[in-house]
Amino acid sequence: MRVSSVAGRGLFAKNPIKAGSVIISLRPHSFALASQYLDSHCSACAAAPNSGLLRCTGCRTVWYCNATCQKNDWLLHRLECSALVNWAKSAPSKSLSVPSDAVRCLGRILWQKERKGFDSSWSKEIDALQSHLHSLQPRVVENNTHLAHSLVRYLGLSSPGELSKFGISSAGDLTDLISRFVTNTFALTSPSLTPVGVSVSPLVALFNHSCDPDAVIVFPRSSQNSAEEPRMQVIALKNISPHEEILTSYIDTTLPRSLRQAALQDTYDFICQCKLCHDDKKVDPRESVWCPTSCGGMCPAPSDGKIFQCAKCHTVVPAPESIADALRIGQEALEKASSIQVTNHVKALQLTTNIIPILVSAGLTPSCHPLLALTGLHKTLLLSSFSEDMSQELLDETIRTAAKHCVGLSTLLLDGHPVRAVALAELGKLLAVDEPSPATSLAANVAFPPSGPPRLKAAYETLVRARNEVMIGFGRDNDGGELGRNIRETLVSLEKELGVWTQGIHNALQDLPKPMKMNNKGC
């Protein structure tokens, strides 16, 4: 660890670190599942078994893989159990009968501090987390105040003054704790990067931010021992030299600079100084449109009424106002569709279906925001439409959308970035899905996606690429974690299926009647 006047504390490499190496592997100090995942994931190890979860008979809110996980969690859950019961009794509606994951995670932190002692190294590490209490935005202050009131209610206290048994002597101490928590919280994710809760790790919080990071934080589920899970790992995305700072990203780096800076300012109270945020010489693919002459070059997406031209042939972008309008409409549609994707799936899918062609016709590149984000959301909505009687049209449309999403991500993210690796794995698995109505004409294999054996071959090749990238983003030492193991199993199955097809062709050729030999007279 080193301290600088610009970025404060940070972590630097002592020795050379290769891409795909696990830099740090630990269990978070505290974590909590989001409410919608409480009945599908284990509250002790965060696993998501297909069946067999055991429900706590006390609070009837949390579930466990088995009796071992339940026993491992009991020291904390015996306190949490009664708090959950009391919260549910006073909840105004069933939808509010479970407190948020942030409230439950904070409760676990305070119970652990009380049990371990305020002078323990565990408690001191929590207390040493960075706080931006005195420079927070008004909106953040309002949210933190609401969180503080919810925490007091969850703990069964009538006022903040009763928090003294947790080492909190004033309302100021409580708001400072909330600020440290919000500033240093990480998303708890599944092996496929789905956010399923929140987590806190003081050591991992020491890594500073860059919009072009050389490391990433993942939960690959690499351990065979459930007591060690969920295991939080920092993985190198690039080769890192000795004395080089190890940087992770706090936000979604596929966003354009203005949105990245706003997110960092709101939550973390700083303005990013990385090269990506201050390189104005190149066209940022996150804010780009294709050259109107189809020369293959990109132009900056129009804004502020300025004149923009192609970086390759210098052609000026015509009608920049119409592109700016398309960007605005696309952003509004993205926000609307994201907000209703759970409550009104049909409407959200209709929005993405209608808006994406408008952005494409306006010339936005696949990596441009909000087209890339809308493409990813459209893929998610299509996937959630799958059923046993799925149509060939739906499957093919989902595959095409997944492929476009991969193209956009590959432009922005490094080889091996877990987001890119997961997208490739999804595309490969979609290509491997049995076709409801395979095409029979040869012309069908010219278009994308192909049909029949060529589709299986495309699935195999895509999954091989995905596995190579997963080995970096989720750690070579982990064999790519749970996702890497799943891809390997799928590849083995595809190899067998392709082998059967190849052998069938060979056998068919063997069964064909052999041509008759001609005699010397040509007969």
Short mmCIF file of C-alpha atoms in Angstrom, two decimals:
data_model
loop_
_atom_site.label_atom_id
_atom_site.label_comp_id
_atom_site.label_asym_id
_atom_site.label_seq_id
_atom_site.Cartn_x
_atom_site.Cartn_y
_atom_site.Cartn_z
CA MET A 1 0.00 0.00 0.00
CA ARG A 2 1.19 3.50 -0.84
CA VAL A 3 -0.34 6.91 -0.27
CA SER A 4 -0.42 9.72 -2.83
CA SER A 5 -1.66 13.30 -2.57
CA VAL A 6 -3.98 12.80 -5.56
CA ALA A 7 -5.58 9.37 -5.09
CA GLY A 8 -4.91 8.68 -1.41
CA ARG A 9 -4.23 5.07 -0.46
CA GLY A 10 -3.63 2.58 -3.23
CA LEU A 11 -2.21 -0.89 -3.86
CA PHE A 12 0.85 -1.50 -6.05
CA ALA A 13 2.47 -4.62 -7.46
CA LYS A 14 5.66 -5.82 -5.77
CA ASN A 15 6.41 -8.45 -8.42
CA PRO A 16 5.37 -8.99 -12.05
CA ILE A 17 1.74 -10.14 -12.32
CA LYS A 18 0.49 -11.94 -15.41
CA ALA A 19 -2.95 -11.44 -16.91
CA GLY A 20 -5.35 -14.00 -15.46
CA SER A 21 -3.50 -14.20 -12.13
CA VAL A 22 -5.44 -14.06 -8.87
CA ILE A 23 -4.06 -11.05 -6.99
CA ILE A 24 -6.26 -11.30 -3.90
CA SER A 25 -8.74 -13.97 -2.82
CA LEU A 26 -10.83 -13.55 0.33
CA ARG A 27 -14.29 -13.76 1.84
CA PRO A 28 -15.97 -10.35 2.27
CA HIS A 29 -16.23 -8.93 5.79
CA SER A 30 -19.98 -8.88 5.27
CA PHE A 31 -22.53 -9.51 2.54
CA ALA A 32 -26.29 -9.76 2.09
CA LEU A 33 -28.45 -11.07 -0.72
CA ALA A 34 -30.92 -8.79 -2.47
CA SER A 35 -34.50 -9.51 -1.42
CA GLN A 36 -35.52 -11.11 -4.74
CA TYR A 37 -32.73 -13.70 -4.41
CA LEU A 38 -33.34 -14.76 -0.81
CA ASP A 39 -35.45 -17.77 -1.80
CA SER A 40 -33.15 -18.94 -4.63
CA HIS A 41 -29.70 -18.46 -3.08
CA CYS A 42 -28.06 -19.67 0.11
CA SER A 43 -27.68 -16.87 2.66
CA ALA A 44 -24.49 -18.45 4.01
CA CYS A 45 -22.48 -19.13 0.83
CA ALA A 46 -24.53 -17.31 -1.86
CA ALA A 47 -24.78 -20.47 -4.00
CA ALA A 48 -27.81 -20.99 -6.23
CA PRO A 49 -28.54 -24.74 -6.23
CA ASN A 50 -31.23 -26.00 -8.59
CA SER A 51 -33.24 -27.43 -5.71
CA GLY A 52 -33.13 -28.52 -2.09
CA LEU A 53 -32.76 -25.21 -0.27
CA LEU A 54 -33.69 -25.31 3.43
CA ARG A 55 -35.84 -22.50 4.79
CA CYS A 56 -35.26 -20.96 8.22
CA THR A 57 -38.29 -21.97 10.28
CA GLY A 58 -37.93 -18.87 12.47
CA CYS A 59 -38.00 -15.88 10.14
CA ARG A 60 -39.11 -17.91 7.09
CA THR A 61 -37.16 -15.40 4.99
CA VAL A 62 -33.68 -16.82 4.42
CA TRP A 63 -32.71 -20.16 2.87
CA TYR A 64 -29.65 -22.41 3.03
CA CYS A 65 -28.00 -25.08 0.88
CA ASN A 66 -27.99 -27.57 3.72
CA ALA A 67 -27.68 -27.95 7.49
CA THR A 68 -23.94 -27.20 7.33
CA CYS A 69 -24.46 -23.78 5.74
CA GLN A 70 -27.25 -23.05 8.22
CA LYS A 71 -24.96 -23.95 11.12
CA ASN A 72 -22.12 -21.82 9.72
CA ASP A 73 -24.42 -18.80 9.55
CA TRP A 74 -26.17 -19.28 12.88
CA LEU A 75 -23.96 -16.98 15.01
CA LEU A 76 -25.17 -14.02 12.96
CA HIS A 77 -28.56 -15.26 11.84
CA ARG A 78 -29.80 -15.87 15.40
CA LEU A 79 -29.69 -12.07 15.80
CA GLU A 80 -30.88 -11.38 12.28
CA CYS A 81 -33.77 -13.86 12.57
CA SER A 82 -35.70 -11.96 15.23
CA ALA A 83 -34.97 -8.64 13.53
CA LEU A 84 -36.50 -9.95 10.29
CA VAL A 85 -39.59 -11.22 12.13
CA ASN A 86 -40.14 -7.88 13.90
CA TRP A 87 -39.60 -5.92 10.69
CA ALA A 88 -42.18 -8.04 8.83
CA LYS A 89 -44.75 -7.54 11.62
CA SER A 90 -44.58 -3.75 11.33
CA ALA A 91 -44.29 -3.60 7.52
CA PRO A 92 -47.13 -1.64 5.87
CA SER A 93 -47.38 -4.14 2.99
CA LYS A 94 -46.10 -7.56 1.93
CA SER A 95 -43.82 -5.98 -0.68
CA LEU A 96 -42.01 -4.16 2.14
CA SER A 97 -41.87 -7.11 4.54
CA VAL A 98 -38.12 -7.64 4.03
CA PRO A 99 -35.57 -4.83 4.53
CA SER A 100 -33.16 -4.01 1.71
CA ASP A 101 -29.87 -5.83 1.31
CA ALA A 102 -28.05 -2.65 2.40
CA VAL A 103 -29.95 -2.53 5.71
CA ARG A 104 -29.37 -6.24 6.36
CA CYS A 105 -25.68 -6.00 5.47
CA LEU A 106 -25.23 -3.02 7.82
CA GLY A 107 -27.02 -4.95 10.56
CA ARG A 108 -24.61 -7.85 10.14
CA ILE A 109 -21.63 -5.48 10.30
CA LEU A 110 -22.80 -4.00 13.61
CA TRP A 111 -23.57 -7.40 15.14
CA GLN A 112 -20.13 -8.63 14.14
CA LYS A 113 -18.45 -5.54 15.60
CA GLU A 114 -20.31 -6.13 18.86
CA ARG A 115 -19.32 -9.82 18.91
CA LYS A 116 -15.69 -9.42 17.83
CA GLY A 117 -15.03 -6.31 19.94
CA PHE A 118 -14.50 -2.71 18.88
CA ASP A 119 -10.71 -3.05 19.26
CA SER A 120 -10.49 -6.15 17.07
CA SER A 121 -8.62 -5.90 13.78
CA TRP A 122 -11.89 -6.76 11.99
CA SER A 123 -13.68 -3.76 13.53
CA LYS A 124 -10.73 -1.44 12.98
CA GLU A 125 -10.64 -2.36 9.29
CA ILE A 126 -14.32 -1.41 8.99
CA ASP A 127 -13.69 1.87 10.83
CA ALA A 128 -10.77 2.69 8.52
CA LEU A 129 -12.93 2.69 5.40
CA GLN A 130 -12.90 5.97 3.48
CA SER A 131 -15.83 8.33 4.14
CA HIS A 132 -16.96 11.33 2.10
CA LEU A 133 -19.47 12.49 4.68
CA HIS A 134 -18.73 16.20 4.39
CA SER A 135 -18.76 16.44 0.61
CA LEU A 136 -21.71 14.29 -0.43
CA GLN A 137 -24.31 15.45 -2.93
CA PRO A 138 -27.73 16.41 -1.43
CA ARG A 139 -29.42 13.45 -3.10
CA VAL A 140 -26.89 11.04 -1.60
CA VAL A 141 -27.32 12.63 1.85
CA GLU A 142 -31.09 12.13 1.60
CA ASN A 143 -30.65 8.46 0.64
CA ASN A 144 -28.16 7.92 3.47
CA THR A 145 -30.54 9.49 5.98
CA HIS A 146 -33.32 7.13 4.89
CA LEU A 147 -30.91 4.19 5.19
CA ALA A 148 -29.92 5.27 8.71
CA HIS A 149 -33.56 5.42 9.86
CA SER A 150 -34.24 2.00 8.34
CA LEU A 151 -31.21 0.53 10.11
CA VAL A 152 -32.33 1.85 13.52
CA ARG A 153 -35.78 0.35 12.95
CA TYR A 154 -34.31 -2.98 11.79
CA LEU A 155 -32.16 -3.26 14.91
CA GLY A 156 -35.28 -2.76 17.05
CA LEU A 157 -34.12 0.56 18.50
CA SER A 158 -36.28 3.56 19.21
CA SER A 159 -33.58 6.18 18.60
CA PRO A 160 -29.98 6.52 17.31
CA GLY A 161 -28.87 7.04 20.92
CA GLU A 162 -29.42 3.33 21.62
CA LEU A 163 -26.67 2.44 19.15
CA SER A 164 -23.98 2.89 21.82
CA LYS A 165 -23.74 -0.89 22.31
CA PHE A 166 -22.50 -1.04 18.71
CA GLY A 167 -19.85 1.61 19.33
CA ILE A 168 -21.92 4.41 17.81
CA SER A 169 -22.23 7.30 20.24
CA SER A 170 -24.04 9.91 18.14
CA ALA A 171 -26.16 10.51 15.07
CA GLY A 172 -23.00 11.83 13.42
CA ASP A 173 -21.25 8.50 13.99
CA LEU A 174 -24.20 6.71 12.42
CA THR A 175 -24.23 8.89 9.30
CA ASP A 176 -20.46 8.44 9.04
CA LEU A 177 -20.90 4.64 9.15
CA ILE A 178 -23.57 4.85 6.44
CA SER A 179 -21.27 7.03 4.30
CA ARG A 180 -18.37 4.59 4.65
CA PHE A 181 -20.66 1.71 3.78
CA VAL A 182 -22.16 3.34 0.67
CA THR A 183 -18.76 4.52 -0.58
CA ASN A 184 -17.08 1.13 -0.20
CA THR A 185 -19.82 -1.34 -1.10
CA PHE A 186 -19.29 -3.84 -3.93
CA ALA A 187 -21.96 -5.70 -5.83
CA LEU A 188 -22.13 -9.37 -4.85
CA THR A 189 -22.40 -11.13 -8.21
CA SER A 190 -23.11 -14.60 -9.52
CA PRO A 191 -20.46 -16.40 -11.64
CA SER A 192 -22.24 -14.95 -14.69
CA LEU A 193 -21.96 -11.41 -13.23
CA THR A 194 -25.63 -11.02 -12.28
CA PRO A 195 -25.80 -8.68 -9.24
CA VAL A 196 -27.42 -10.69 -6.41
CA GLY A 197 -26.59 -8.55 -3.37
CA VAL A 198 -24.03 -6.29 -1.69
CA SER A 199 -20.69 -6.96 -0.02
CA VAL A 200 -18.00 -5.11 1.93
CA SER A 201 -14.25 -5.78 1.95
CA PRO A 202 -11.91 -3.14 3.44
CA LEU A 203 -8.87 -4.63 1.72
CA VAL A 204 -10.43 -4.71 -1.75
CA ALA A 205 -11.73 -1.17 -1.15
CA LEU A 206 -8.09 0.01 -1.13
CA PHE A 207 -7.80 -0.49 -4.89
CA ASN A 208 -8.14 2.82 -6.69
CA HIS A 209 -10.27 3.46 -9.77
CA SER A 210 -9.53 3.75 -13.47
CA CYS A 211 -11.94 3.69 -16.40
CA ASP A 212 -9.23 1.62 -18.12
CA PRO A 213 -8.49 -0.85 -15.29
CA ASP A 214 -5.76 -3.47 -15.17
CA ALA A 215 -7.68 -5.68 -12.72
CA VAL A 216 -11.27 -6.71 -12.04
CA ILE A 217 -13.30 -7.89 -9.03
CA VAL A 218 -15.30 -11.10 -9.47
CA PHE A 219 -16.93 -13.91 -7.47
CA PRO A 220 -15.98 -16.94 -9.64
CA ARG A 221 -17.01 -19.62 -7.10
CA SER A 222 -13.64 -21.34 -7.36
CA SER A 223 -13.70 -23.15 -4.00
CA GLN A 224 -15.12 -26.63 -3.46
CA ASN A 225 -15.68 -25.75 0.22
CA SER A 226 -18.95 -23.83 0.70
CA ALA A 227 -17.65 -22.39 4.00
CA GLU A 228 -15.13 -20.35 1.97
CA GLU A 229 -17.80 -18.89 -0.31
CA PRO A 230 -18.70 -16.36 -1.51
CA ARG A 231 -15.06 -15.78 -2.38
CA MET A 232 -14.17 -12.34 -3.68
CA GLN A 233 -11.21 -12.23 -6.04
CA VAL A 234 -9.20 -9.49 -7.72
CA ILE A 235 -7.94 -10.79 -11.08
CA ALA A 236 -5.31 -9.16 -13.32
CA LEU A 237 -6.66 -8.22 -16.77
CA LYS A 238 -3.27 -7.13 -18.08
CA ASN A 239 0.35 -7.94 -17.34
CA ILE A 240 1.27 -5.65 -14.43
CA SER A 241 4.87 -4.58 -13.83
CA PRO A 242 6.55 -4.17 -10.41
CA HIS A 243 5.74 -0.81 -8.75
CA GLU A 244 2.75 -0.30 -11.08
CA GLU A 245 -0.52 0.58 -9.35
CA ILE A 246 -3.26 -2.05 -9.54
CA LEU A 247 -6.48 -0.34 -10.59
CA THR A 248 -10.05 -1.60 -10.74
CA SER A 249 -13.16 0.13 -12.04
CA TYR A 250 -15.91 1.35 -9.71
CA ILE A 251 -18.44 1.88 -12.49
CA ASP A 252 -19.58 0.55 -15.87
CA THR A 253 -16.74 1.46 -18.26
CA THR A 254 -18.91 1.02 -21.36
CA LEU A 255 -20.63 4.31 -20.47
CA PRO A 256 -19.54 7.56 -22.14
CA ARG A 257 -17.26 9.90 -20.22
CA SER A 258 -19.98 12.31 -19.02
CA LEU A 259 -22.02 9.52 -17.43
CA ARG A 260 -18.93 7.88 -15.90
CA GLN A 261 -17.82 11.15 -14.34
CA ALA A 262 -21.30 11.88 -13.00
CA ALA A 263 -21.53 8.43 -11.38
CA LEU A 264 -18.10 8.77 -9.78
CA GLN A 265 -18.84 12.27 -8.53
CA ASP A 266 -22.19 11.26 -7.01
CA THR A 267 -21.06 8.16 -5.13
CA TYR A 268 -17.31 8.53 -4.63
CA ASP A 269 -16.84 12.32 -4.72
CA PHE A 270 -13.96 12.54 -7.19
CA ILE A 271 -13.29 13.35 -10.83
CA CYS A 272 -11.46 10.60 -12.68
CA GLN A 273 -8.09 11.61 -14.08
CA CYS A 274 -7.38 8.42 -16.07
CA LYS A 275 -6.13 8.53 -19.68
CA LEU A 276 -9.47 7.34 -21.04
CA CYS A 277 -11.23 10.34 -19.48
CA HIS A 278 -8.68 12.86 -20.77
CA ASP A 279 -7.78 11.60 -24.24
CA ASP A 280 -9.57 13.98 -26.60
CA LYS A 281 -7.44 13.14 -29.62
CA LYS A 282 -9.19 9.89 -30.49
CA VAL A 283 -12.82 9.18 -31.28
CA ASP A 284 -14.33 7.38 -28.28
CA PRO A 285 -16.27 4.32 -29.58
CA ARG A 286 -18.72 4.92 -26.71
CA GLU A 287 -19.78 8.16 -28.44
CA SER A 288 -19.38 7.46 -32.14
CA VAL A 289 -21.27 7.20 -35.41
CA TRP A 290 -20.20 5.65 -38.71
CA CYS A 291 -18.77 7.90 -41.40
CA PRO A 292 -21.60 8.98 -43.78
CA THR A 293 -19.41 8.03 -46.80
CA SER A 294 -19.08 4.43 -45.52
CA CYS A 295 -15.28 4.70 -45.56
CA GLY A 296 -15.14 2.52 -42.43
CA GLY A 297 -14.08 5.39 -40.19
CA MET A 298 -15.88 6.74 -37.14
CA CYS A 299 -17.03 10.24 -36.24
CA PRO A 300 -17.67 11.66 -32.78
CA ALA A 301 -21.36 11.59 -31.91
CA PRO A 302 -22.70 15.15 -32.39
CA SER A 303 -23.33 17.30 -29.32
CA ASP A 304 -23.37 20.98 -28.34
CA GLY A 305 -23.97 22.09 -31.93
CA LYS A 306 -20.31 21.58 -32.91
CA ILE A 307 -19.10 20.44 -36.33
CA PHE A 308 -17.87 16.83 -36.33
CA GLN A 309 -15.97 14.99 -39.02
CA CYS A 310 -14.75 11.48 -39.75
CA ALA A 311 -11.43 10.63 -38.15
CA LYS A 312 -10.40 8.72 -41.29
CA CYS A 313 -11.56 10.71 -44.34
CA HIS A 314 -12.52 13.98 -42.55
CA THR A 315 -16.01 14.09 -44.05
CA VAL A 316 -18.27 16.40 -42.02
CA VAL A 317 -21.25 14.72 -40.36
CA PRO A 318 -24.44 16.00 -42.02
CA ALA A 319 -27.60 16.75 -40.03
CA PRO A 320 -26.00 16.41 -36.59
CA GLU A 321 -29.26 17.56 -34.99
CA SER A 322 -31.08 14.41 -36.09
CA ILE A 323 -28.33 12.22 -34.59
CA ALA A 324 -28.48 14.20 -31.35
CA ASP A 325 -32.26 13.69 -31.27
CA ALA A 326 -31.78 9.93 -31.80
CA LEU A 327 -29.29 9.82 -28.91
CA ARG A 328 -31.73 11.65 -26.64
CA ILE A 329 -34.64 9.40 -27.58
CA GLY A 330 -32.46 6.33 -27.12
CA GLN A 331 -31.39 7.40 -23.62
CA GLU A 332 -34.99 8.05 -22.60
CA ALA A 333 -36.05 4.66 -23.94
CA LEU A 334 -33.19 2.94 -22.13
CA GLU A 335 -34.16 4.50 -18.80
CA LYS A 336 -37.84 3.68 -19.31
CA ALA A 337 -37.28 0.08 -20.46
CA SER A 338 -34.80 -0.57 -17.62
CA SER A 339 -37.27 0.68 -15.02
CA ILE A 340 -40.14 -1.55 -16.24
CA GLN A 341 -38.32 -4.68 -17.42
CA VAL A 342 -39.55 -6.65 -14.38
CA THR A 343 -43.00 -5.12 -13.92
CA ASN A 344 -43.96 -4.82 -17.61
CA HIS A 345 -41.77 -7.13 -19.67
CA VAL A 346 -43.91 -6.83 -22.82
CA LYS A 347 -43.77 -3.02 -22.85
CA ALA A 348 -40.01 -3.02 -22.20
CA LEU A 349 -39.43 -5.44 -25.08
CA GLN A 350 -41.63 -3.35 -27.35
CA LEU A 351 -39.55 -0.27 -26.49
CA THR A 352 -36.20 -1.88 -27.25
CA THR A 353 -37.56 -3.49 -30.42
CA ASN A 354 -38.80 -0.12 -31.75
CA ILE A 355 -35.91 2.12 -30.68
CA ILE A 356 -32.86 0.04 -31.68
CA PRO A 357 -33.57 0.31 -35.47
CA ILE A 358 -33.89 4.10 -35.10
CA LEU A 359 -30.43 4.33 -33.53
CA VAL A 360 -28.92 2.00 -36.14
CA SER A 361 -30.42 4.05 -38.98
CA ALA A 362 -28.99 7.21 -37.37
CA GLY A 363 -25.54 5.69 -37.87
CA LEU A 364 -24.60 4.81 -34.30
CA THR A 365 -21.81 2.22 -34.05
CA PRO A 366 -22.52 -1.02 -32.09
CA SER A 367 -20.34 0.25 -29.21
CA CYS A 368 -22.04 3.66 -28.97
CA HIS A 369 -24.17 4.51 -25.93
CA PRO A 370 -27.12 4.07 -25.59
CA LEU A 371 -27.26 1.57 -28.50
CA LEU A 372 -24.92 -0.90 -26.78
CA ALA A 373 -26.87 -0.77 -23.51
CA LEU A 374 -30.20 -1.15 -25.34
CA THR A 375 -28.83 -4.13 -27.28
CA GLY A 376 -27.79 -5.80 -24.04
CA LEU A 377 -31.17 -5.11 -22.46
CA HIS A 378 -32.96 -6.36 -25.59
CA LYS A 379 -31.00 -9.62 -25.37
CA THR A 380 -31.99 -10.02 -21.71
CA LEU A 381 -35.65 -9.41 -22.51
CA LEU A 382 -35.58 -11.90 -25.39
CA LEU A 383 -33.94 -14.53 -23.19
CA SER A 384 -36.65 -14.11 -20.57
CA SER A 385 -39.22 -14.79 -23.33
CA PHE A 386 -37.88 -18.31 -23.91
CA SER A 387 -40.27 -21.18 -23.24
CA GLU A 388 -40.65 -24.86 -24.10
CA ASP A 389 -42.55 -24.00 -27.28
CA MET A 390 -40.04 -21.34 -28.35
CA SER A 391 -40.10 -20.44 -32.04
CA GLN A 392 -37.15 -20.61 -34.42
CA GLU A 393 -37.66 -16.91 -35.13
CA LEU A 394 -37.26 -15.97 -31.44
CA LEU A 395 -34.14 -18.11 -31.05
CA ASP A 396 -32.51 -16.67 -34.18
CA GLU A 397 -33.36 -13.08 -33.20
CA THR A 398 -31.84 -13.64 -29.76
CA ILE A 399 -28.66 -15.07 -31.31
CA ARG A 400 -28.33 -12.10 -33.68
CA THR A 401 -28.84 -9.66 -30.81
CA ALA A 402 -26.27 -11.49 -28.66
CA ALA A 403 -23.77 -11.35 -31.53
CA LYS A 404 -24.27 -7.59 -31.95
CA HIS A 405 -23.81 -7.15 -28.22
CA CYS A 406 -20.51 -9.06 -28.39
CA VAL A 407 -19.31 -6.86 -31.25
CA GLY A 408 -19.97 -3.69 -29.25
CA LEU A 409 -18.33 -5.02 -26.08
CA SER A 410 -15.28 -6.31 -27.97
CA THR A 411 -14.63 -2.79 -29.25
CA LEU A 412 -14.51 -1.35 -25.74
CA LEU A 413 -13.22 -4.05 -23.40
CA LEU A 414 -9.93 -5.90 -23.19
CA ASP A 415 -9.59 -9.53 -24.22
CA GLY A 416 -10.51 -11.52 -21.15
CA HIS A 417 -12.64 -8.86 -19.50
CA PRO A 418 -15.31 -10.87 -17.61
CA VAL A 419 -18.21 -8.86 -19.09
CA ARG A 420 -16.98 -9.65 -22.58
CA ALA A 421 -16.23 -13.28 -21.67
CA VAL A 422 -19.73 -13.83 -20.26
CA ALA A 423 -21.32 -12.30 -23.38
CA LEU A 424 -19.31 -14.66 -25.60
CA ALA A 425 -20.32 -17.63 -23.44
CA GLU A 426 -24.00 -16.63 -23.73
CA LEU A 427 -23.70 -16.40 -27.52
CA GLY A 428 -22.01 -19.79 -27.72
CA LYS A 429 -24.65 -21.45 -25.57
CA LEU A 430 -27.45 -19.88 -27.62
CA LEU A 431 -25.91 -21.26 -30.80
CA ALA A 432 -25.85 -24.69 -29.13
CA VAL A 433 -29.59 -24.64 -28.32
CA ASP A 434 -31.58 -27.26 -30.28
CA GLU A 435 -33.34 -25.58 -33.18
CA PRO A 436 -37.16 -25.84 -33.06
CA SER A 437 -37.39 -25.75 -36.89
CA PRO A 438 -33.99 -26.18 -38.56
CA ALA A 439 -33.66 -24.73 -42.05
CA THR A 440 -33.24 -27.20 -44.89
CA SER A 441 -31.97 -24.97 -47.72
CA LEU A 442 -28.28 -24.34 -48.32
CA ALA A 443 -28.98 -20.61 -48.50
CA ALA A 444 -29.90 -20.65 -44.80
CA ASN A 445 -26.26 -21.34 -43.91
CA VAL A 446 -25.05 -18.23 -45.71
CA ALA A 447 -27.00 -15.97 -43.37
CA PHE A 448 -26.38 -15.63 -39.62
CA PRO A 449 -27.07 -17.63 -37.63
CA PRO A 450 -26.48 -20.74 -39.76
CA SER A 451 -28.57 -23.88 -39.30
CA GLY A 452 -27.83 -27.52 -38.54
CA PRO A 453 -24.22 -28.72 -38.15
CA PRO A 454 -22.70 -25.34 -39.21
CA ARG A 455 -24.51 -23.78 -36.26
CA LEU A 456 -23.05 -26.40 -33.91
CA LYS A 457 -19.61 -25.67 -35.32
CA ALA A 458 -20.15 -21.92 -34.75
CA ALA A 459 -21.26 -22.69 -31.17
CA TYR A 460 -18.13 -24.75 -30.56
CA GLU A 461 -15.77 -22.09 -31.96
CA THR A 462 -17.50 -19.32 -29.99
CA LEU A 463 -17.32 -21.29 -26.74
CA VAL A 464 -13.61 -22.01 -27.29
CA ARG A 465 -13.05 -18.25 -27.56
CA ALA A 466 -15.22 -17.69 -24.49
CA ARG A 467 -13.27 -20.23 -22.45
CA ASN A 468 -9.95 -18.60 -23.38
CA GLU A 469 -11.30 -15.25 -22.20
CA VAL A 470 -12.91 -16.69 -19.07
CA MET A 471 -9.53 -18.10 -18.06
CA ILE A 472 -8.27 -14.53 -17.86
CA GLY A 473 -11.28 -12.70 -16.41
CA PHE A 474 -12.11 -15.34 -13.80
CA GLY A 475 -8.58 -16.56 -13.11
CA ARG A 476 -6.36 -19.24 -14.64
CA ASP A 477 -5.72 -20.74 -11.21
CA ASN A 478 -9.49 -21.14 -10.84
CA ASP A 479 -9.86 -22.84 -14.24
CA GLY A 480 -12.19 -19.96 -15.03
CA GLY A 481 -14.35 -20.62 -11.96
CA GLU A 482 -17.83 -22.08 -12.21
CA LEU A 483 -18.43 -20.48 -15.60
CA GLY A 484 -15.21 -21.95 -16.99
CA ARG A 485 -16.18 -25.41 -15.79
CA ASN A 486 -19.66 -25.08 -17.34
CA ILE A 487 -18.20 -24.01 -20.69
CA ARG A 488 -15.79 -26.95 -20.65
CA GLU A 489 -18.67 -29.38 -20.07
CA THR A 490 -20.65 -27.82 -22.92
CA LEU A 491 -17.64 -28.10 -25.23
CA VAL A 492 -17.26 -31.80 -24.42
CA SER A 493 -20.94 -32.35 -25.25
CA LEU A 494 -20.62 -30.42 -28.53
CA GLU A 495 -17.52 -32.39 -29.50
CA LYS A 496 -19.49 -35.61 -29.11
CA GLU A 497 -22.43 -34.23 -31.10
CA LEU A 498 -20.18 -32.99 -33.91
CA GLY A 499 -18.35 -36.31 -33.84
CA VAL A 500 -21.60 -38.20 -34.28
CA TRP A 501 -22.53 -35.96 -37.23
CA THR A 502 -19.09 -36.37 -38.85
CA GLN A 503 -19.22 -40.14 -38.40
CA GLY A 504 -22.74 -40.20 -39.85
CA ILE A 505 -21.53 -38.39 -42.98
CA HIS A 506 -18.59 -40.80 -43.24
CA ASN A 507 -20.91 -43.80 -42.95
CA ALA A 508 -23.30 -42.37 -45.52
CA LEU A 509 -20.46 -41.92 -47.98
CA GLN A 510 -19.33 -45.49 -47.36
CA ASP A 511 -22.84 -46.75 -48.14
CA LEU A 512 -23.05 -45.00 -51.50
CA PRO A 513 -22.83 -47.40 -54.50
CA LYS A 514 -19.32 -47.44 -55.90
CA PRO A 515 -18.88 -46.37 -59.55
CA MET A 516 -18.41 -49.27 -62.00
CA LYS A 517 -14.91 -49.75 -63.39
CA MET A 518 -14.53 -49.33 -67.14
CA ASN A 519 -12.81 -52.01 -69.24
CA ASN A 520 -10.18 -51.29 -71.83
CA LYS A 521 -12.87 -50.78 -74.47
CA GLY A 522 -14.48 -47.97 -72.45
CA CYS A 523 -17.43 -50.16 -71.44
#
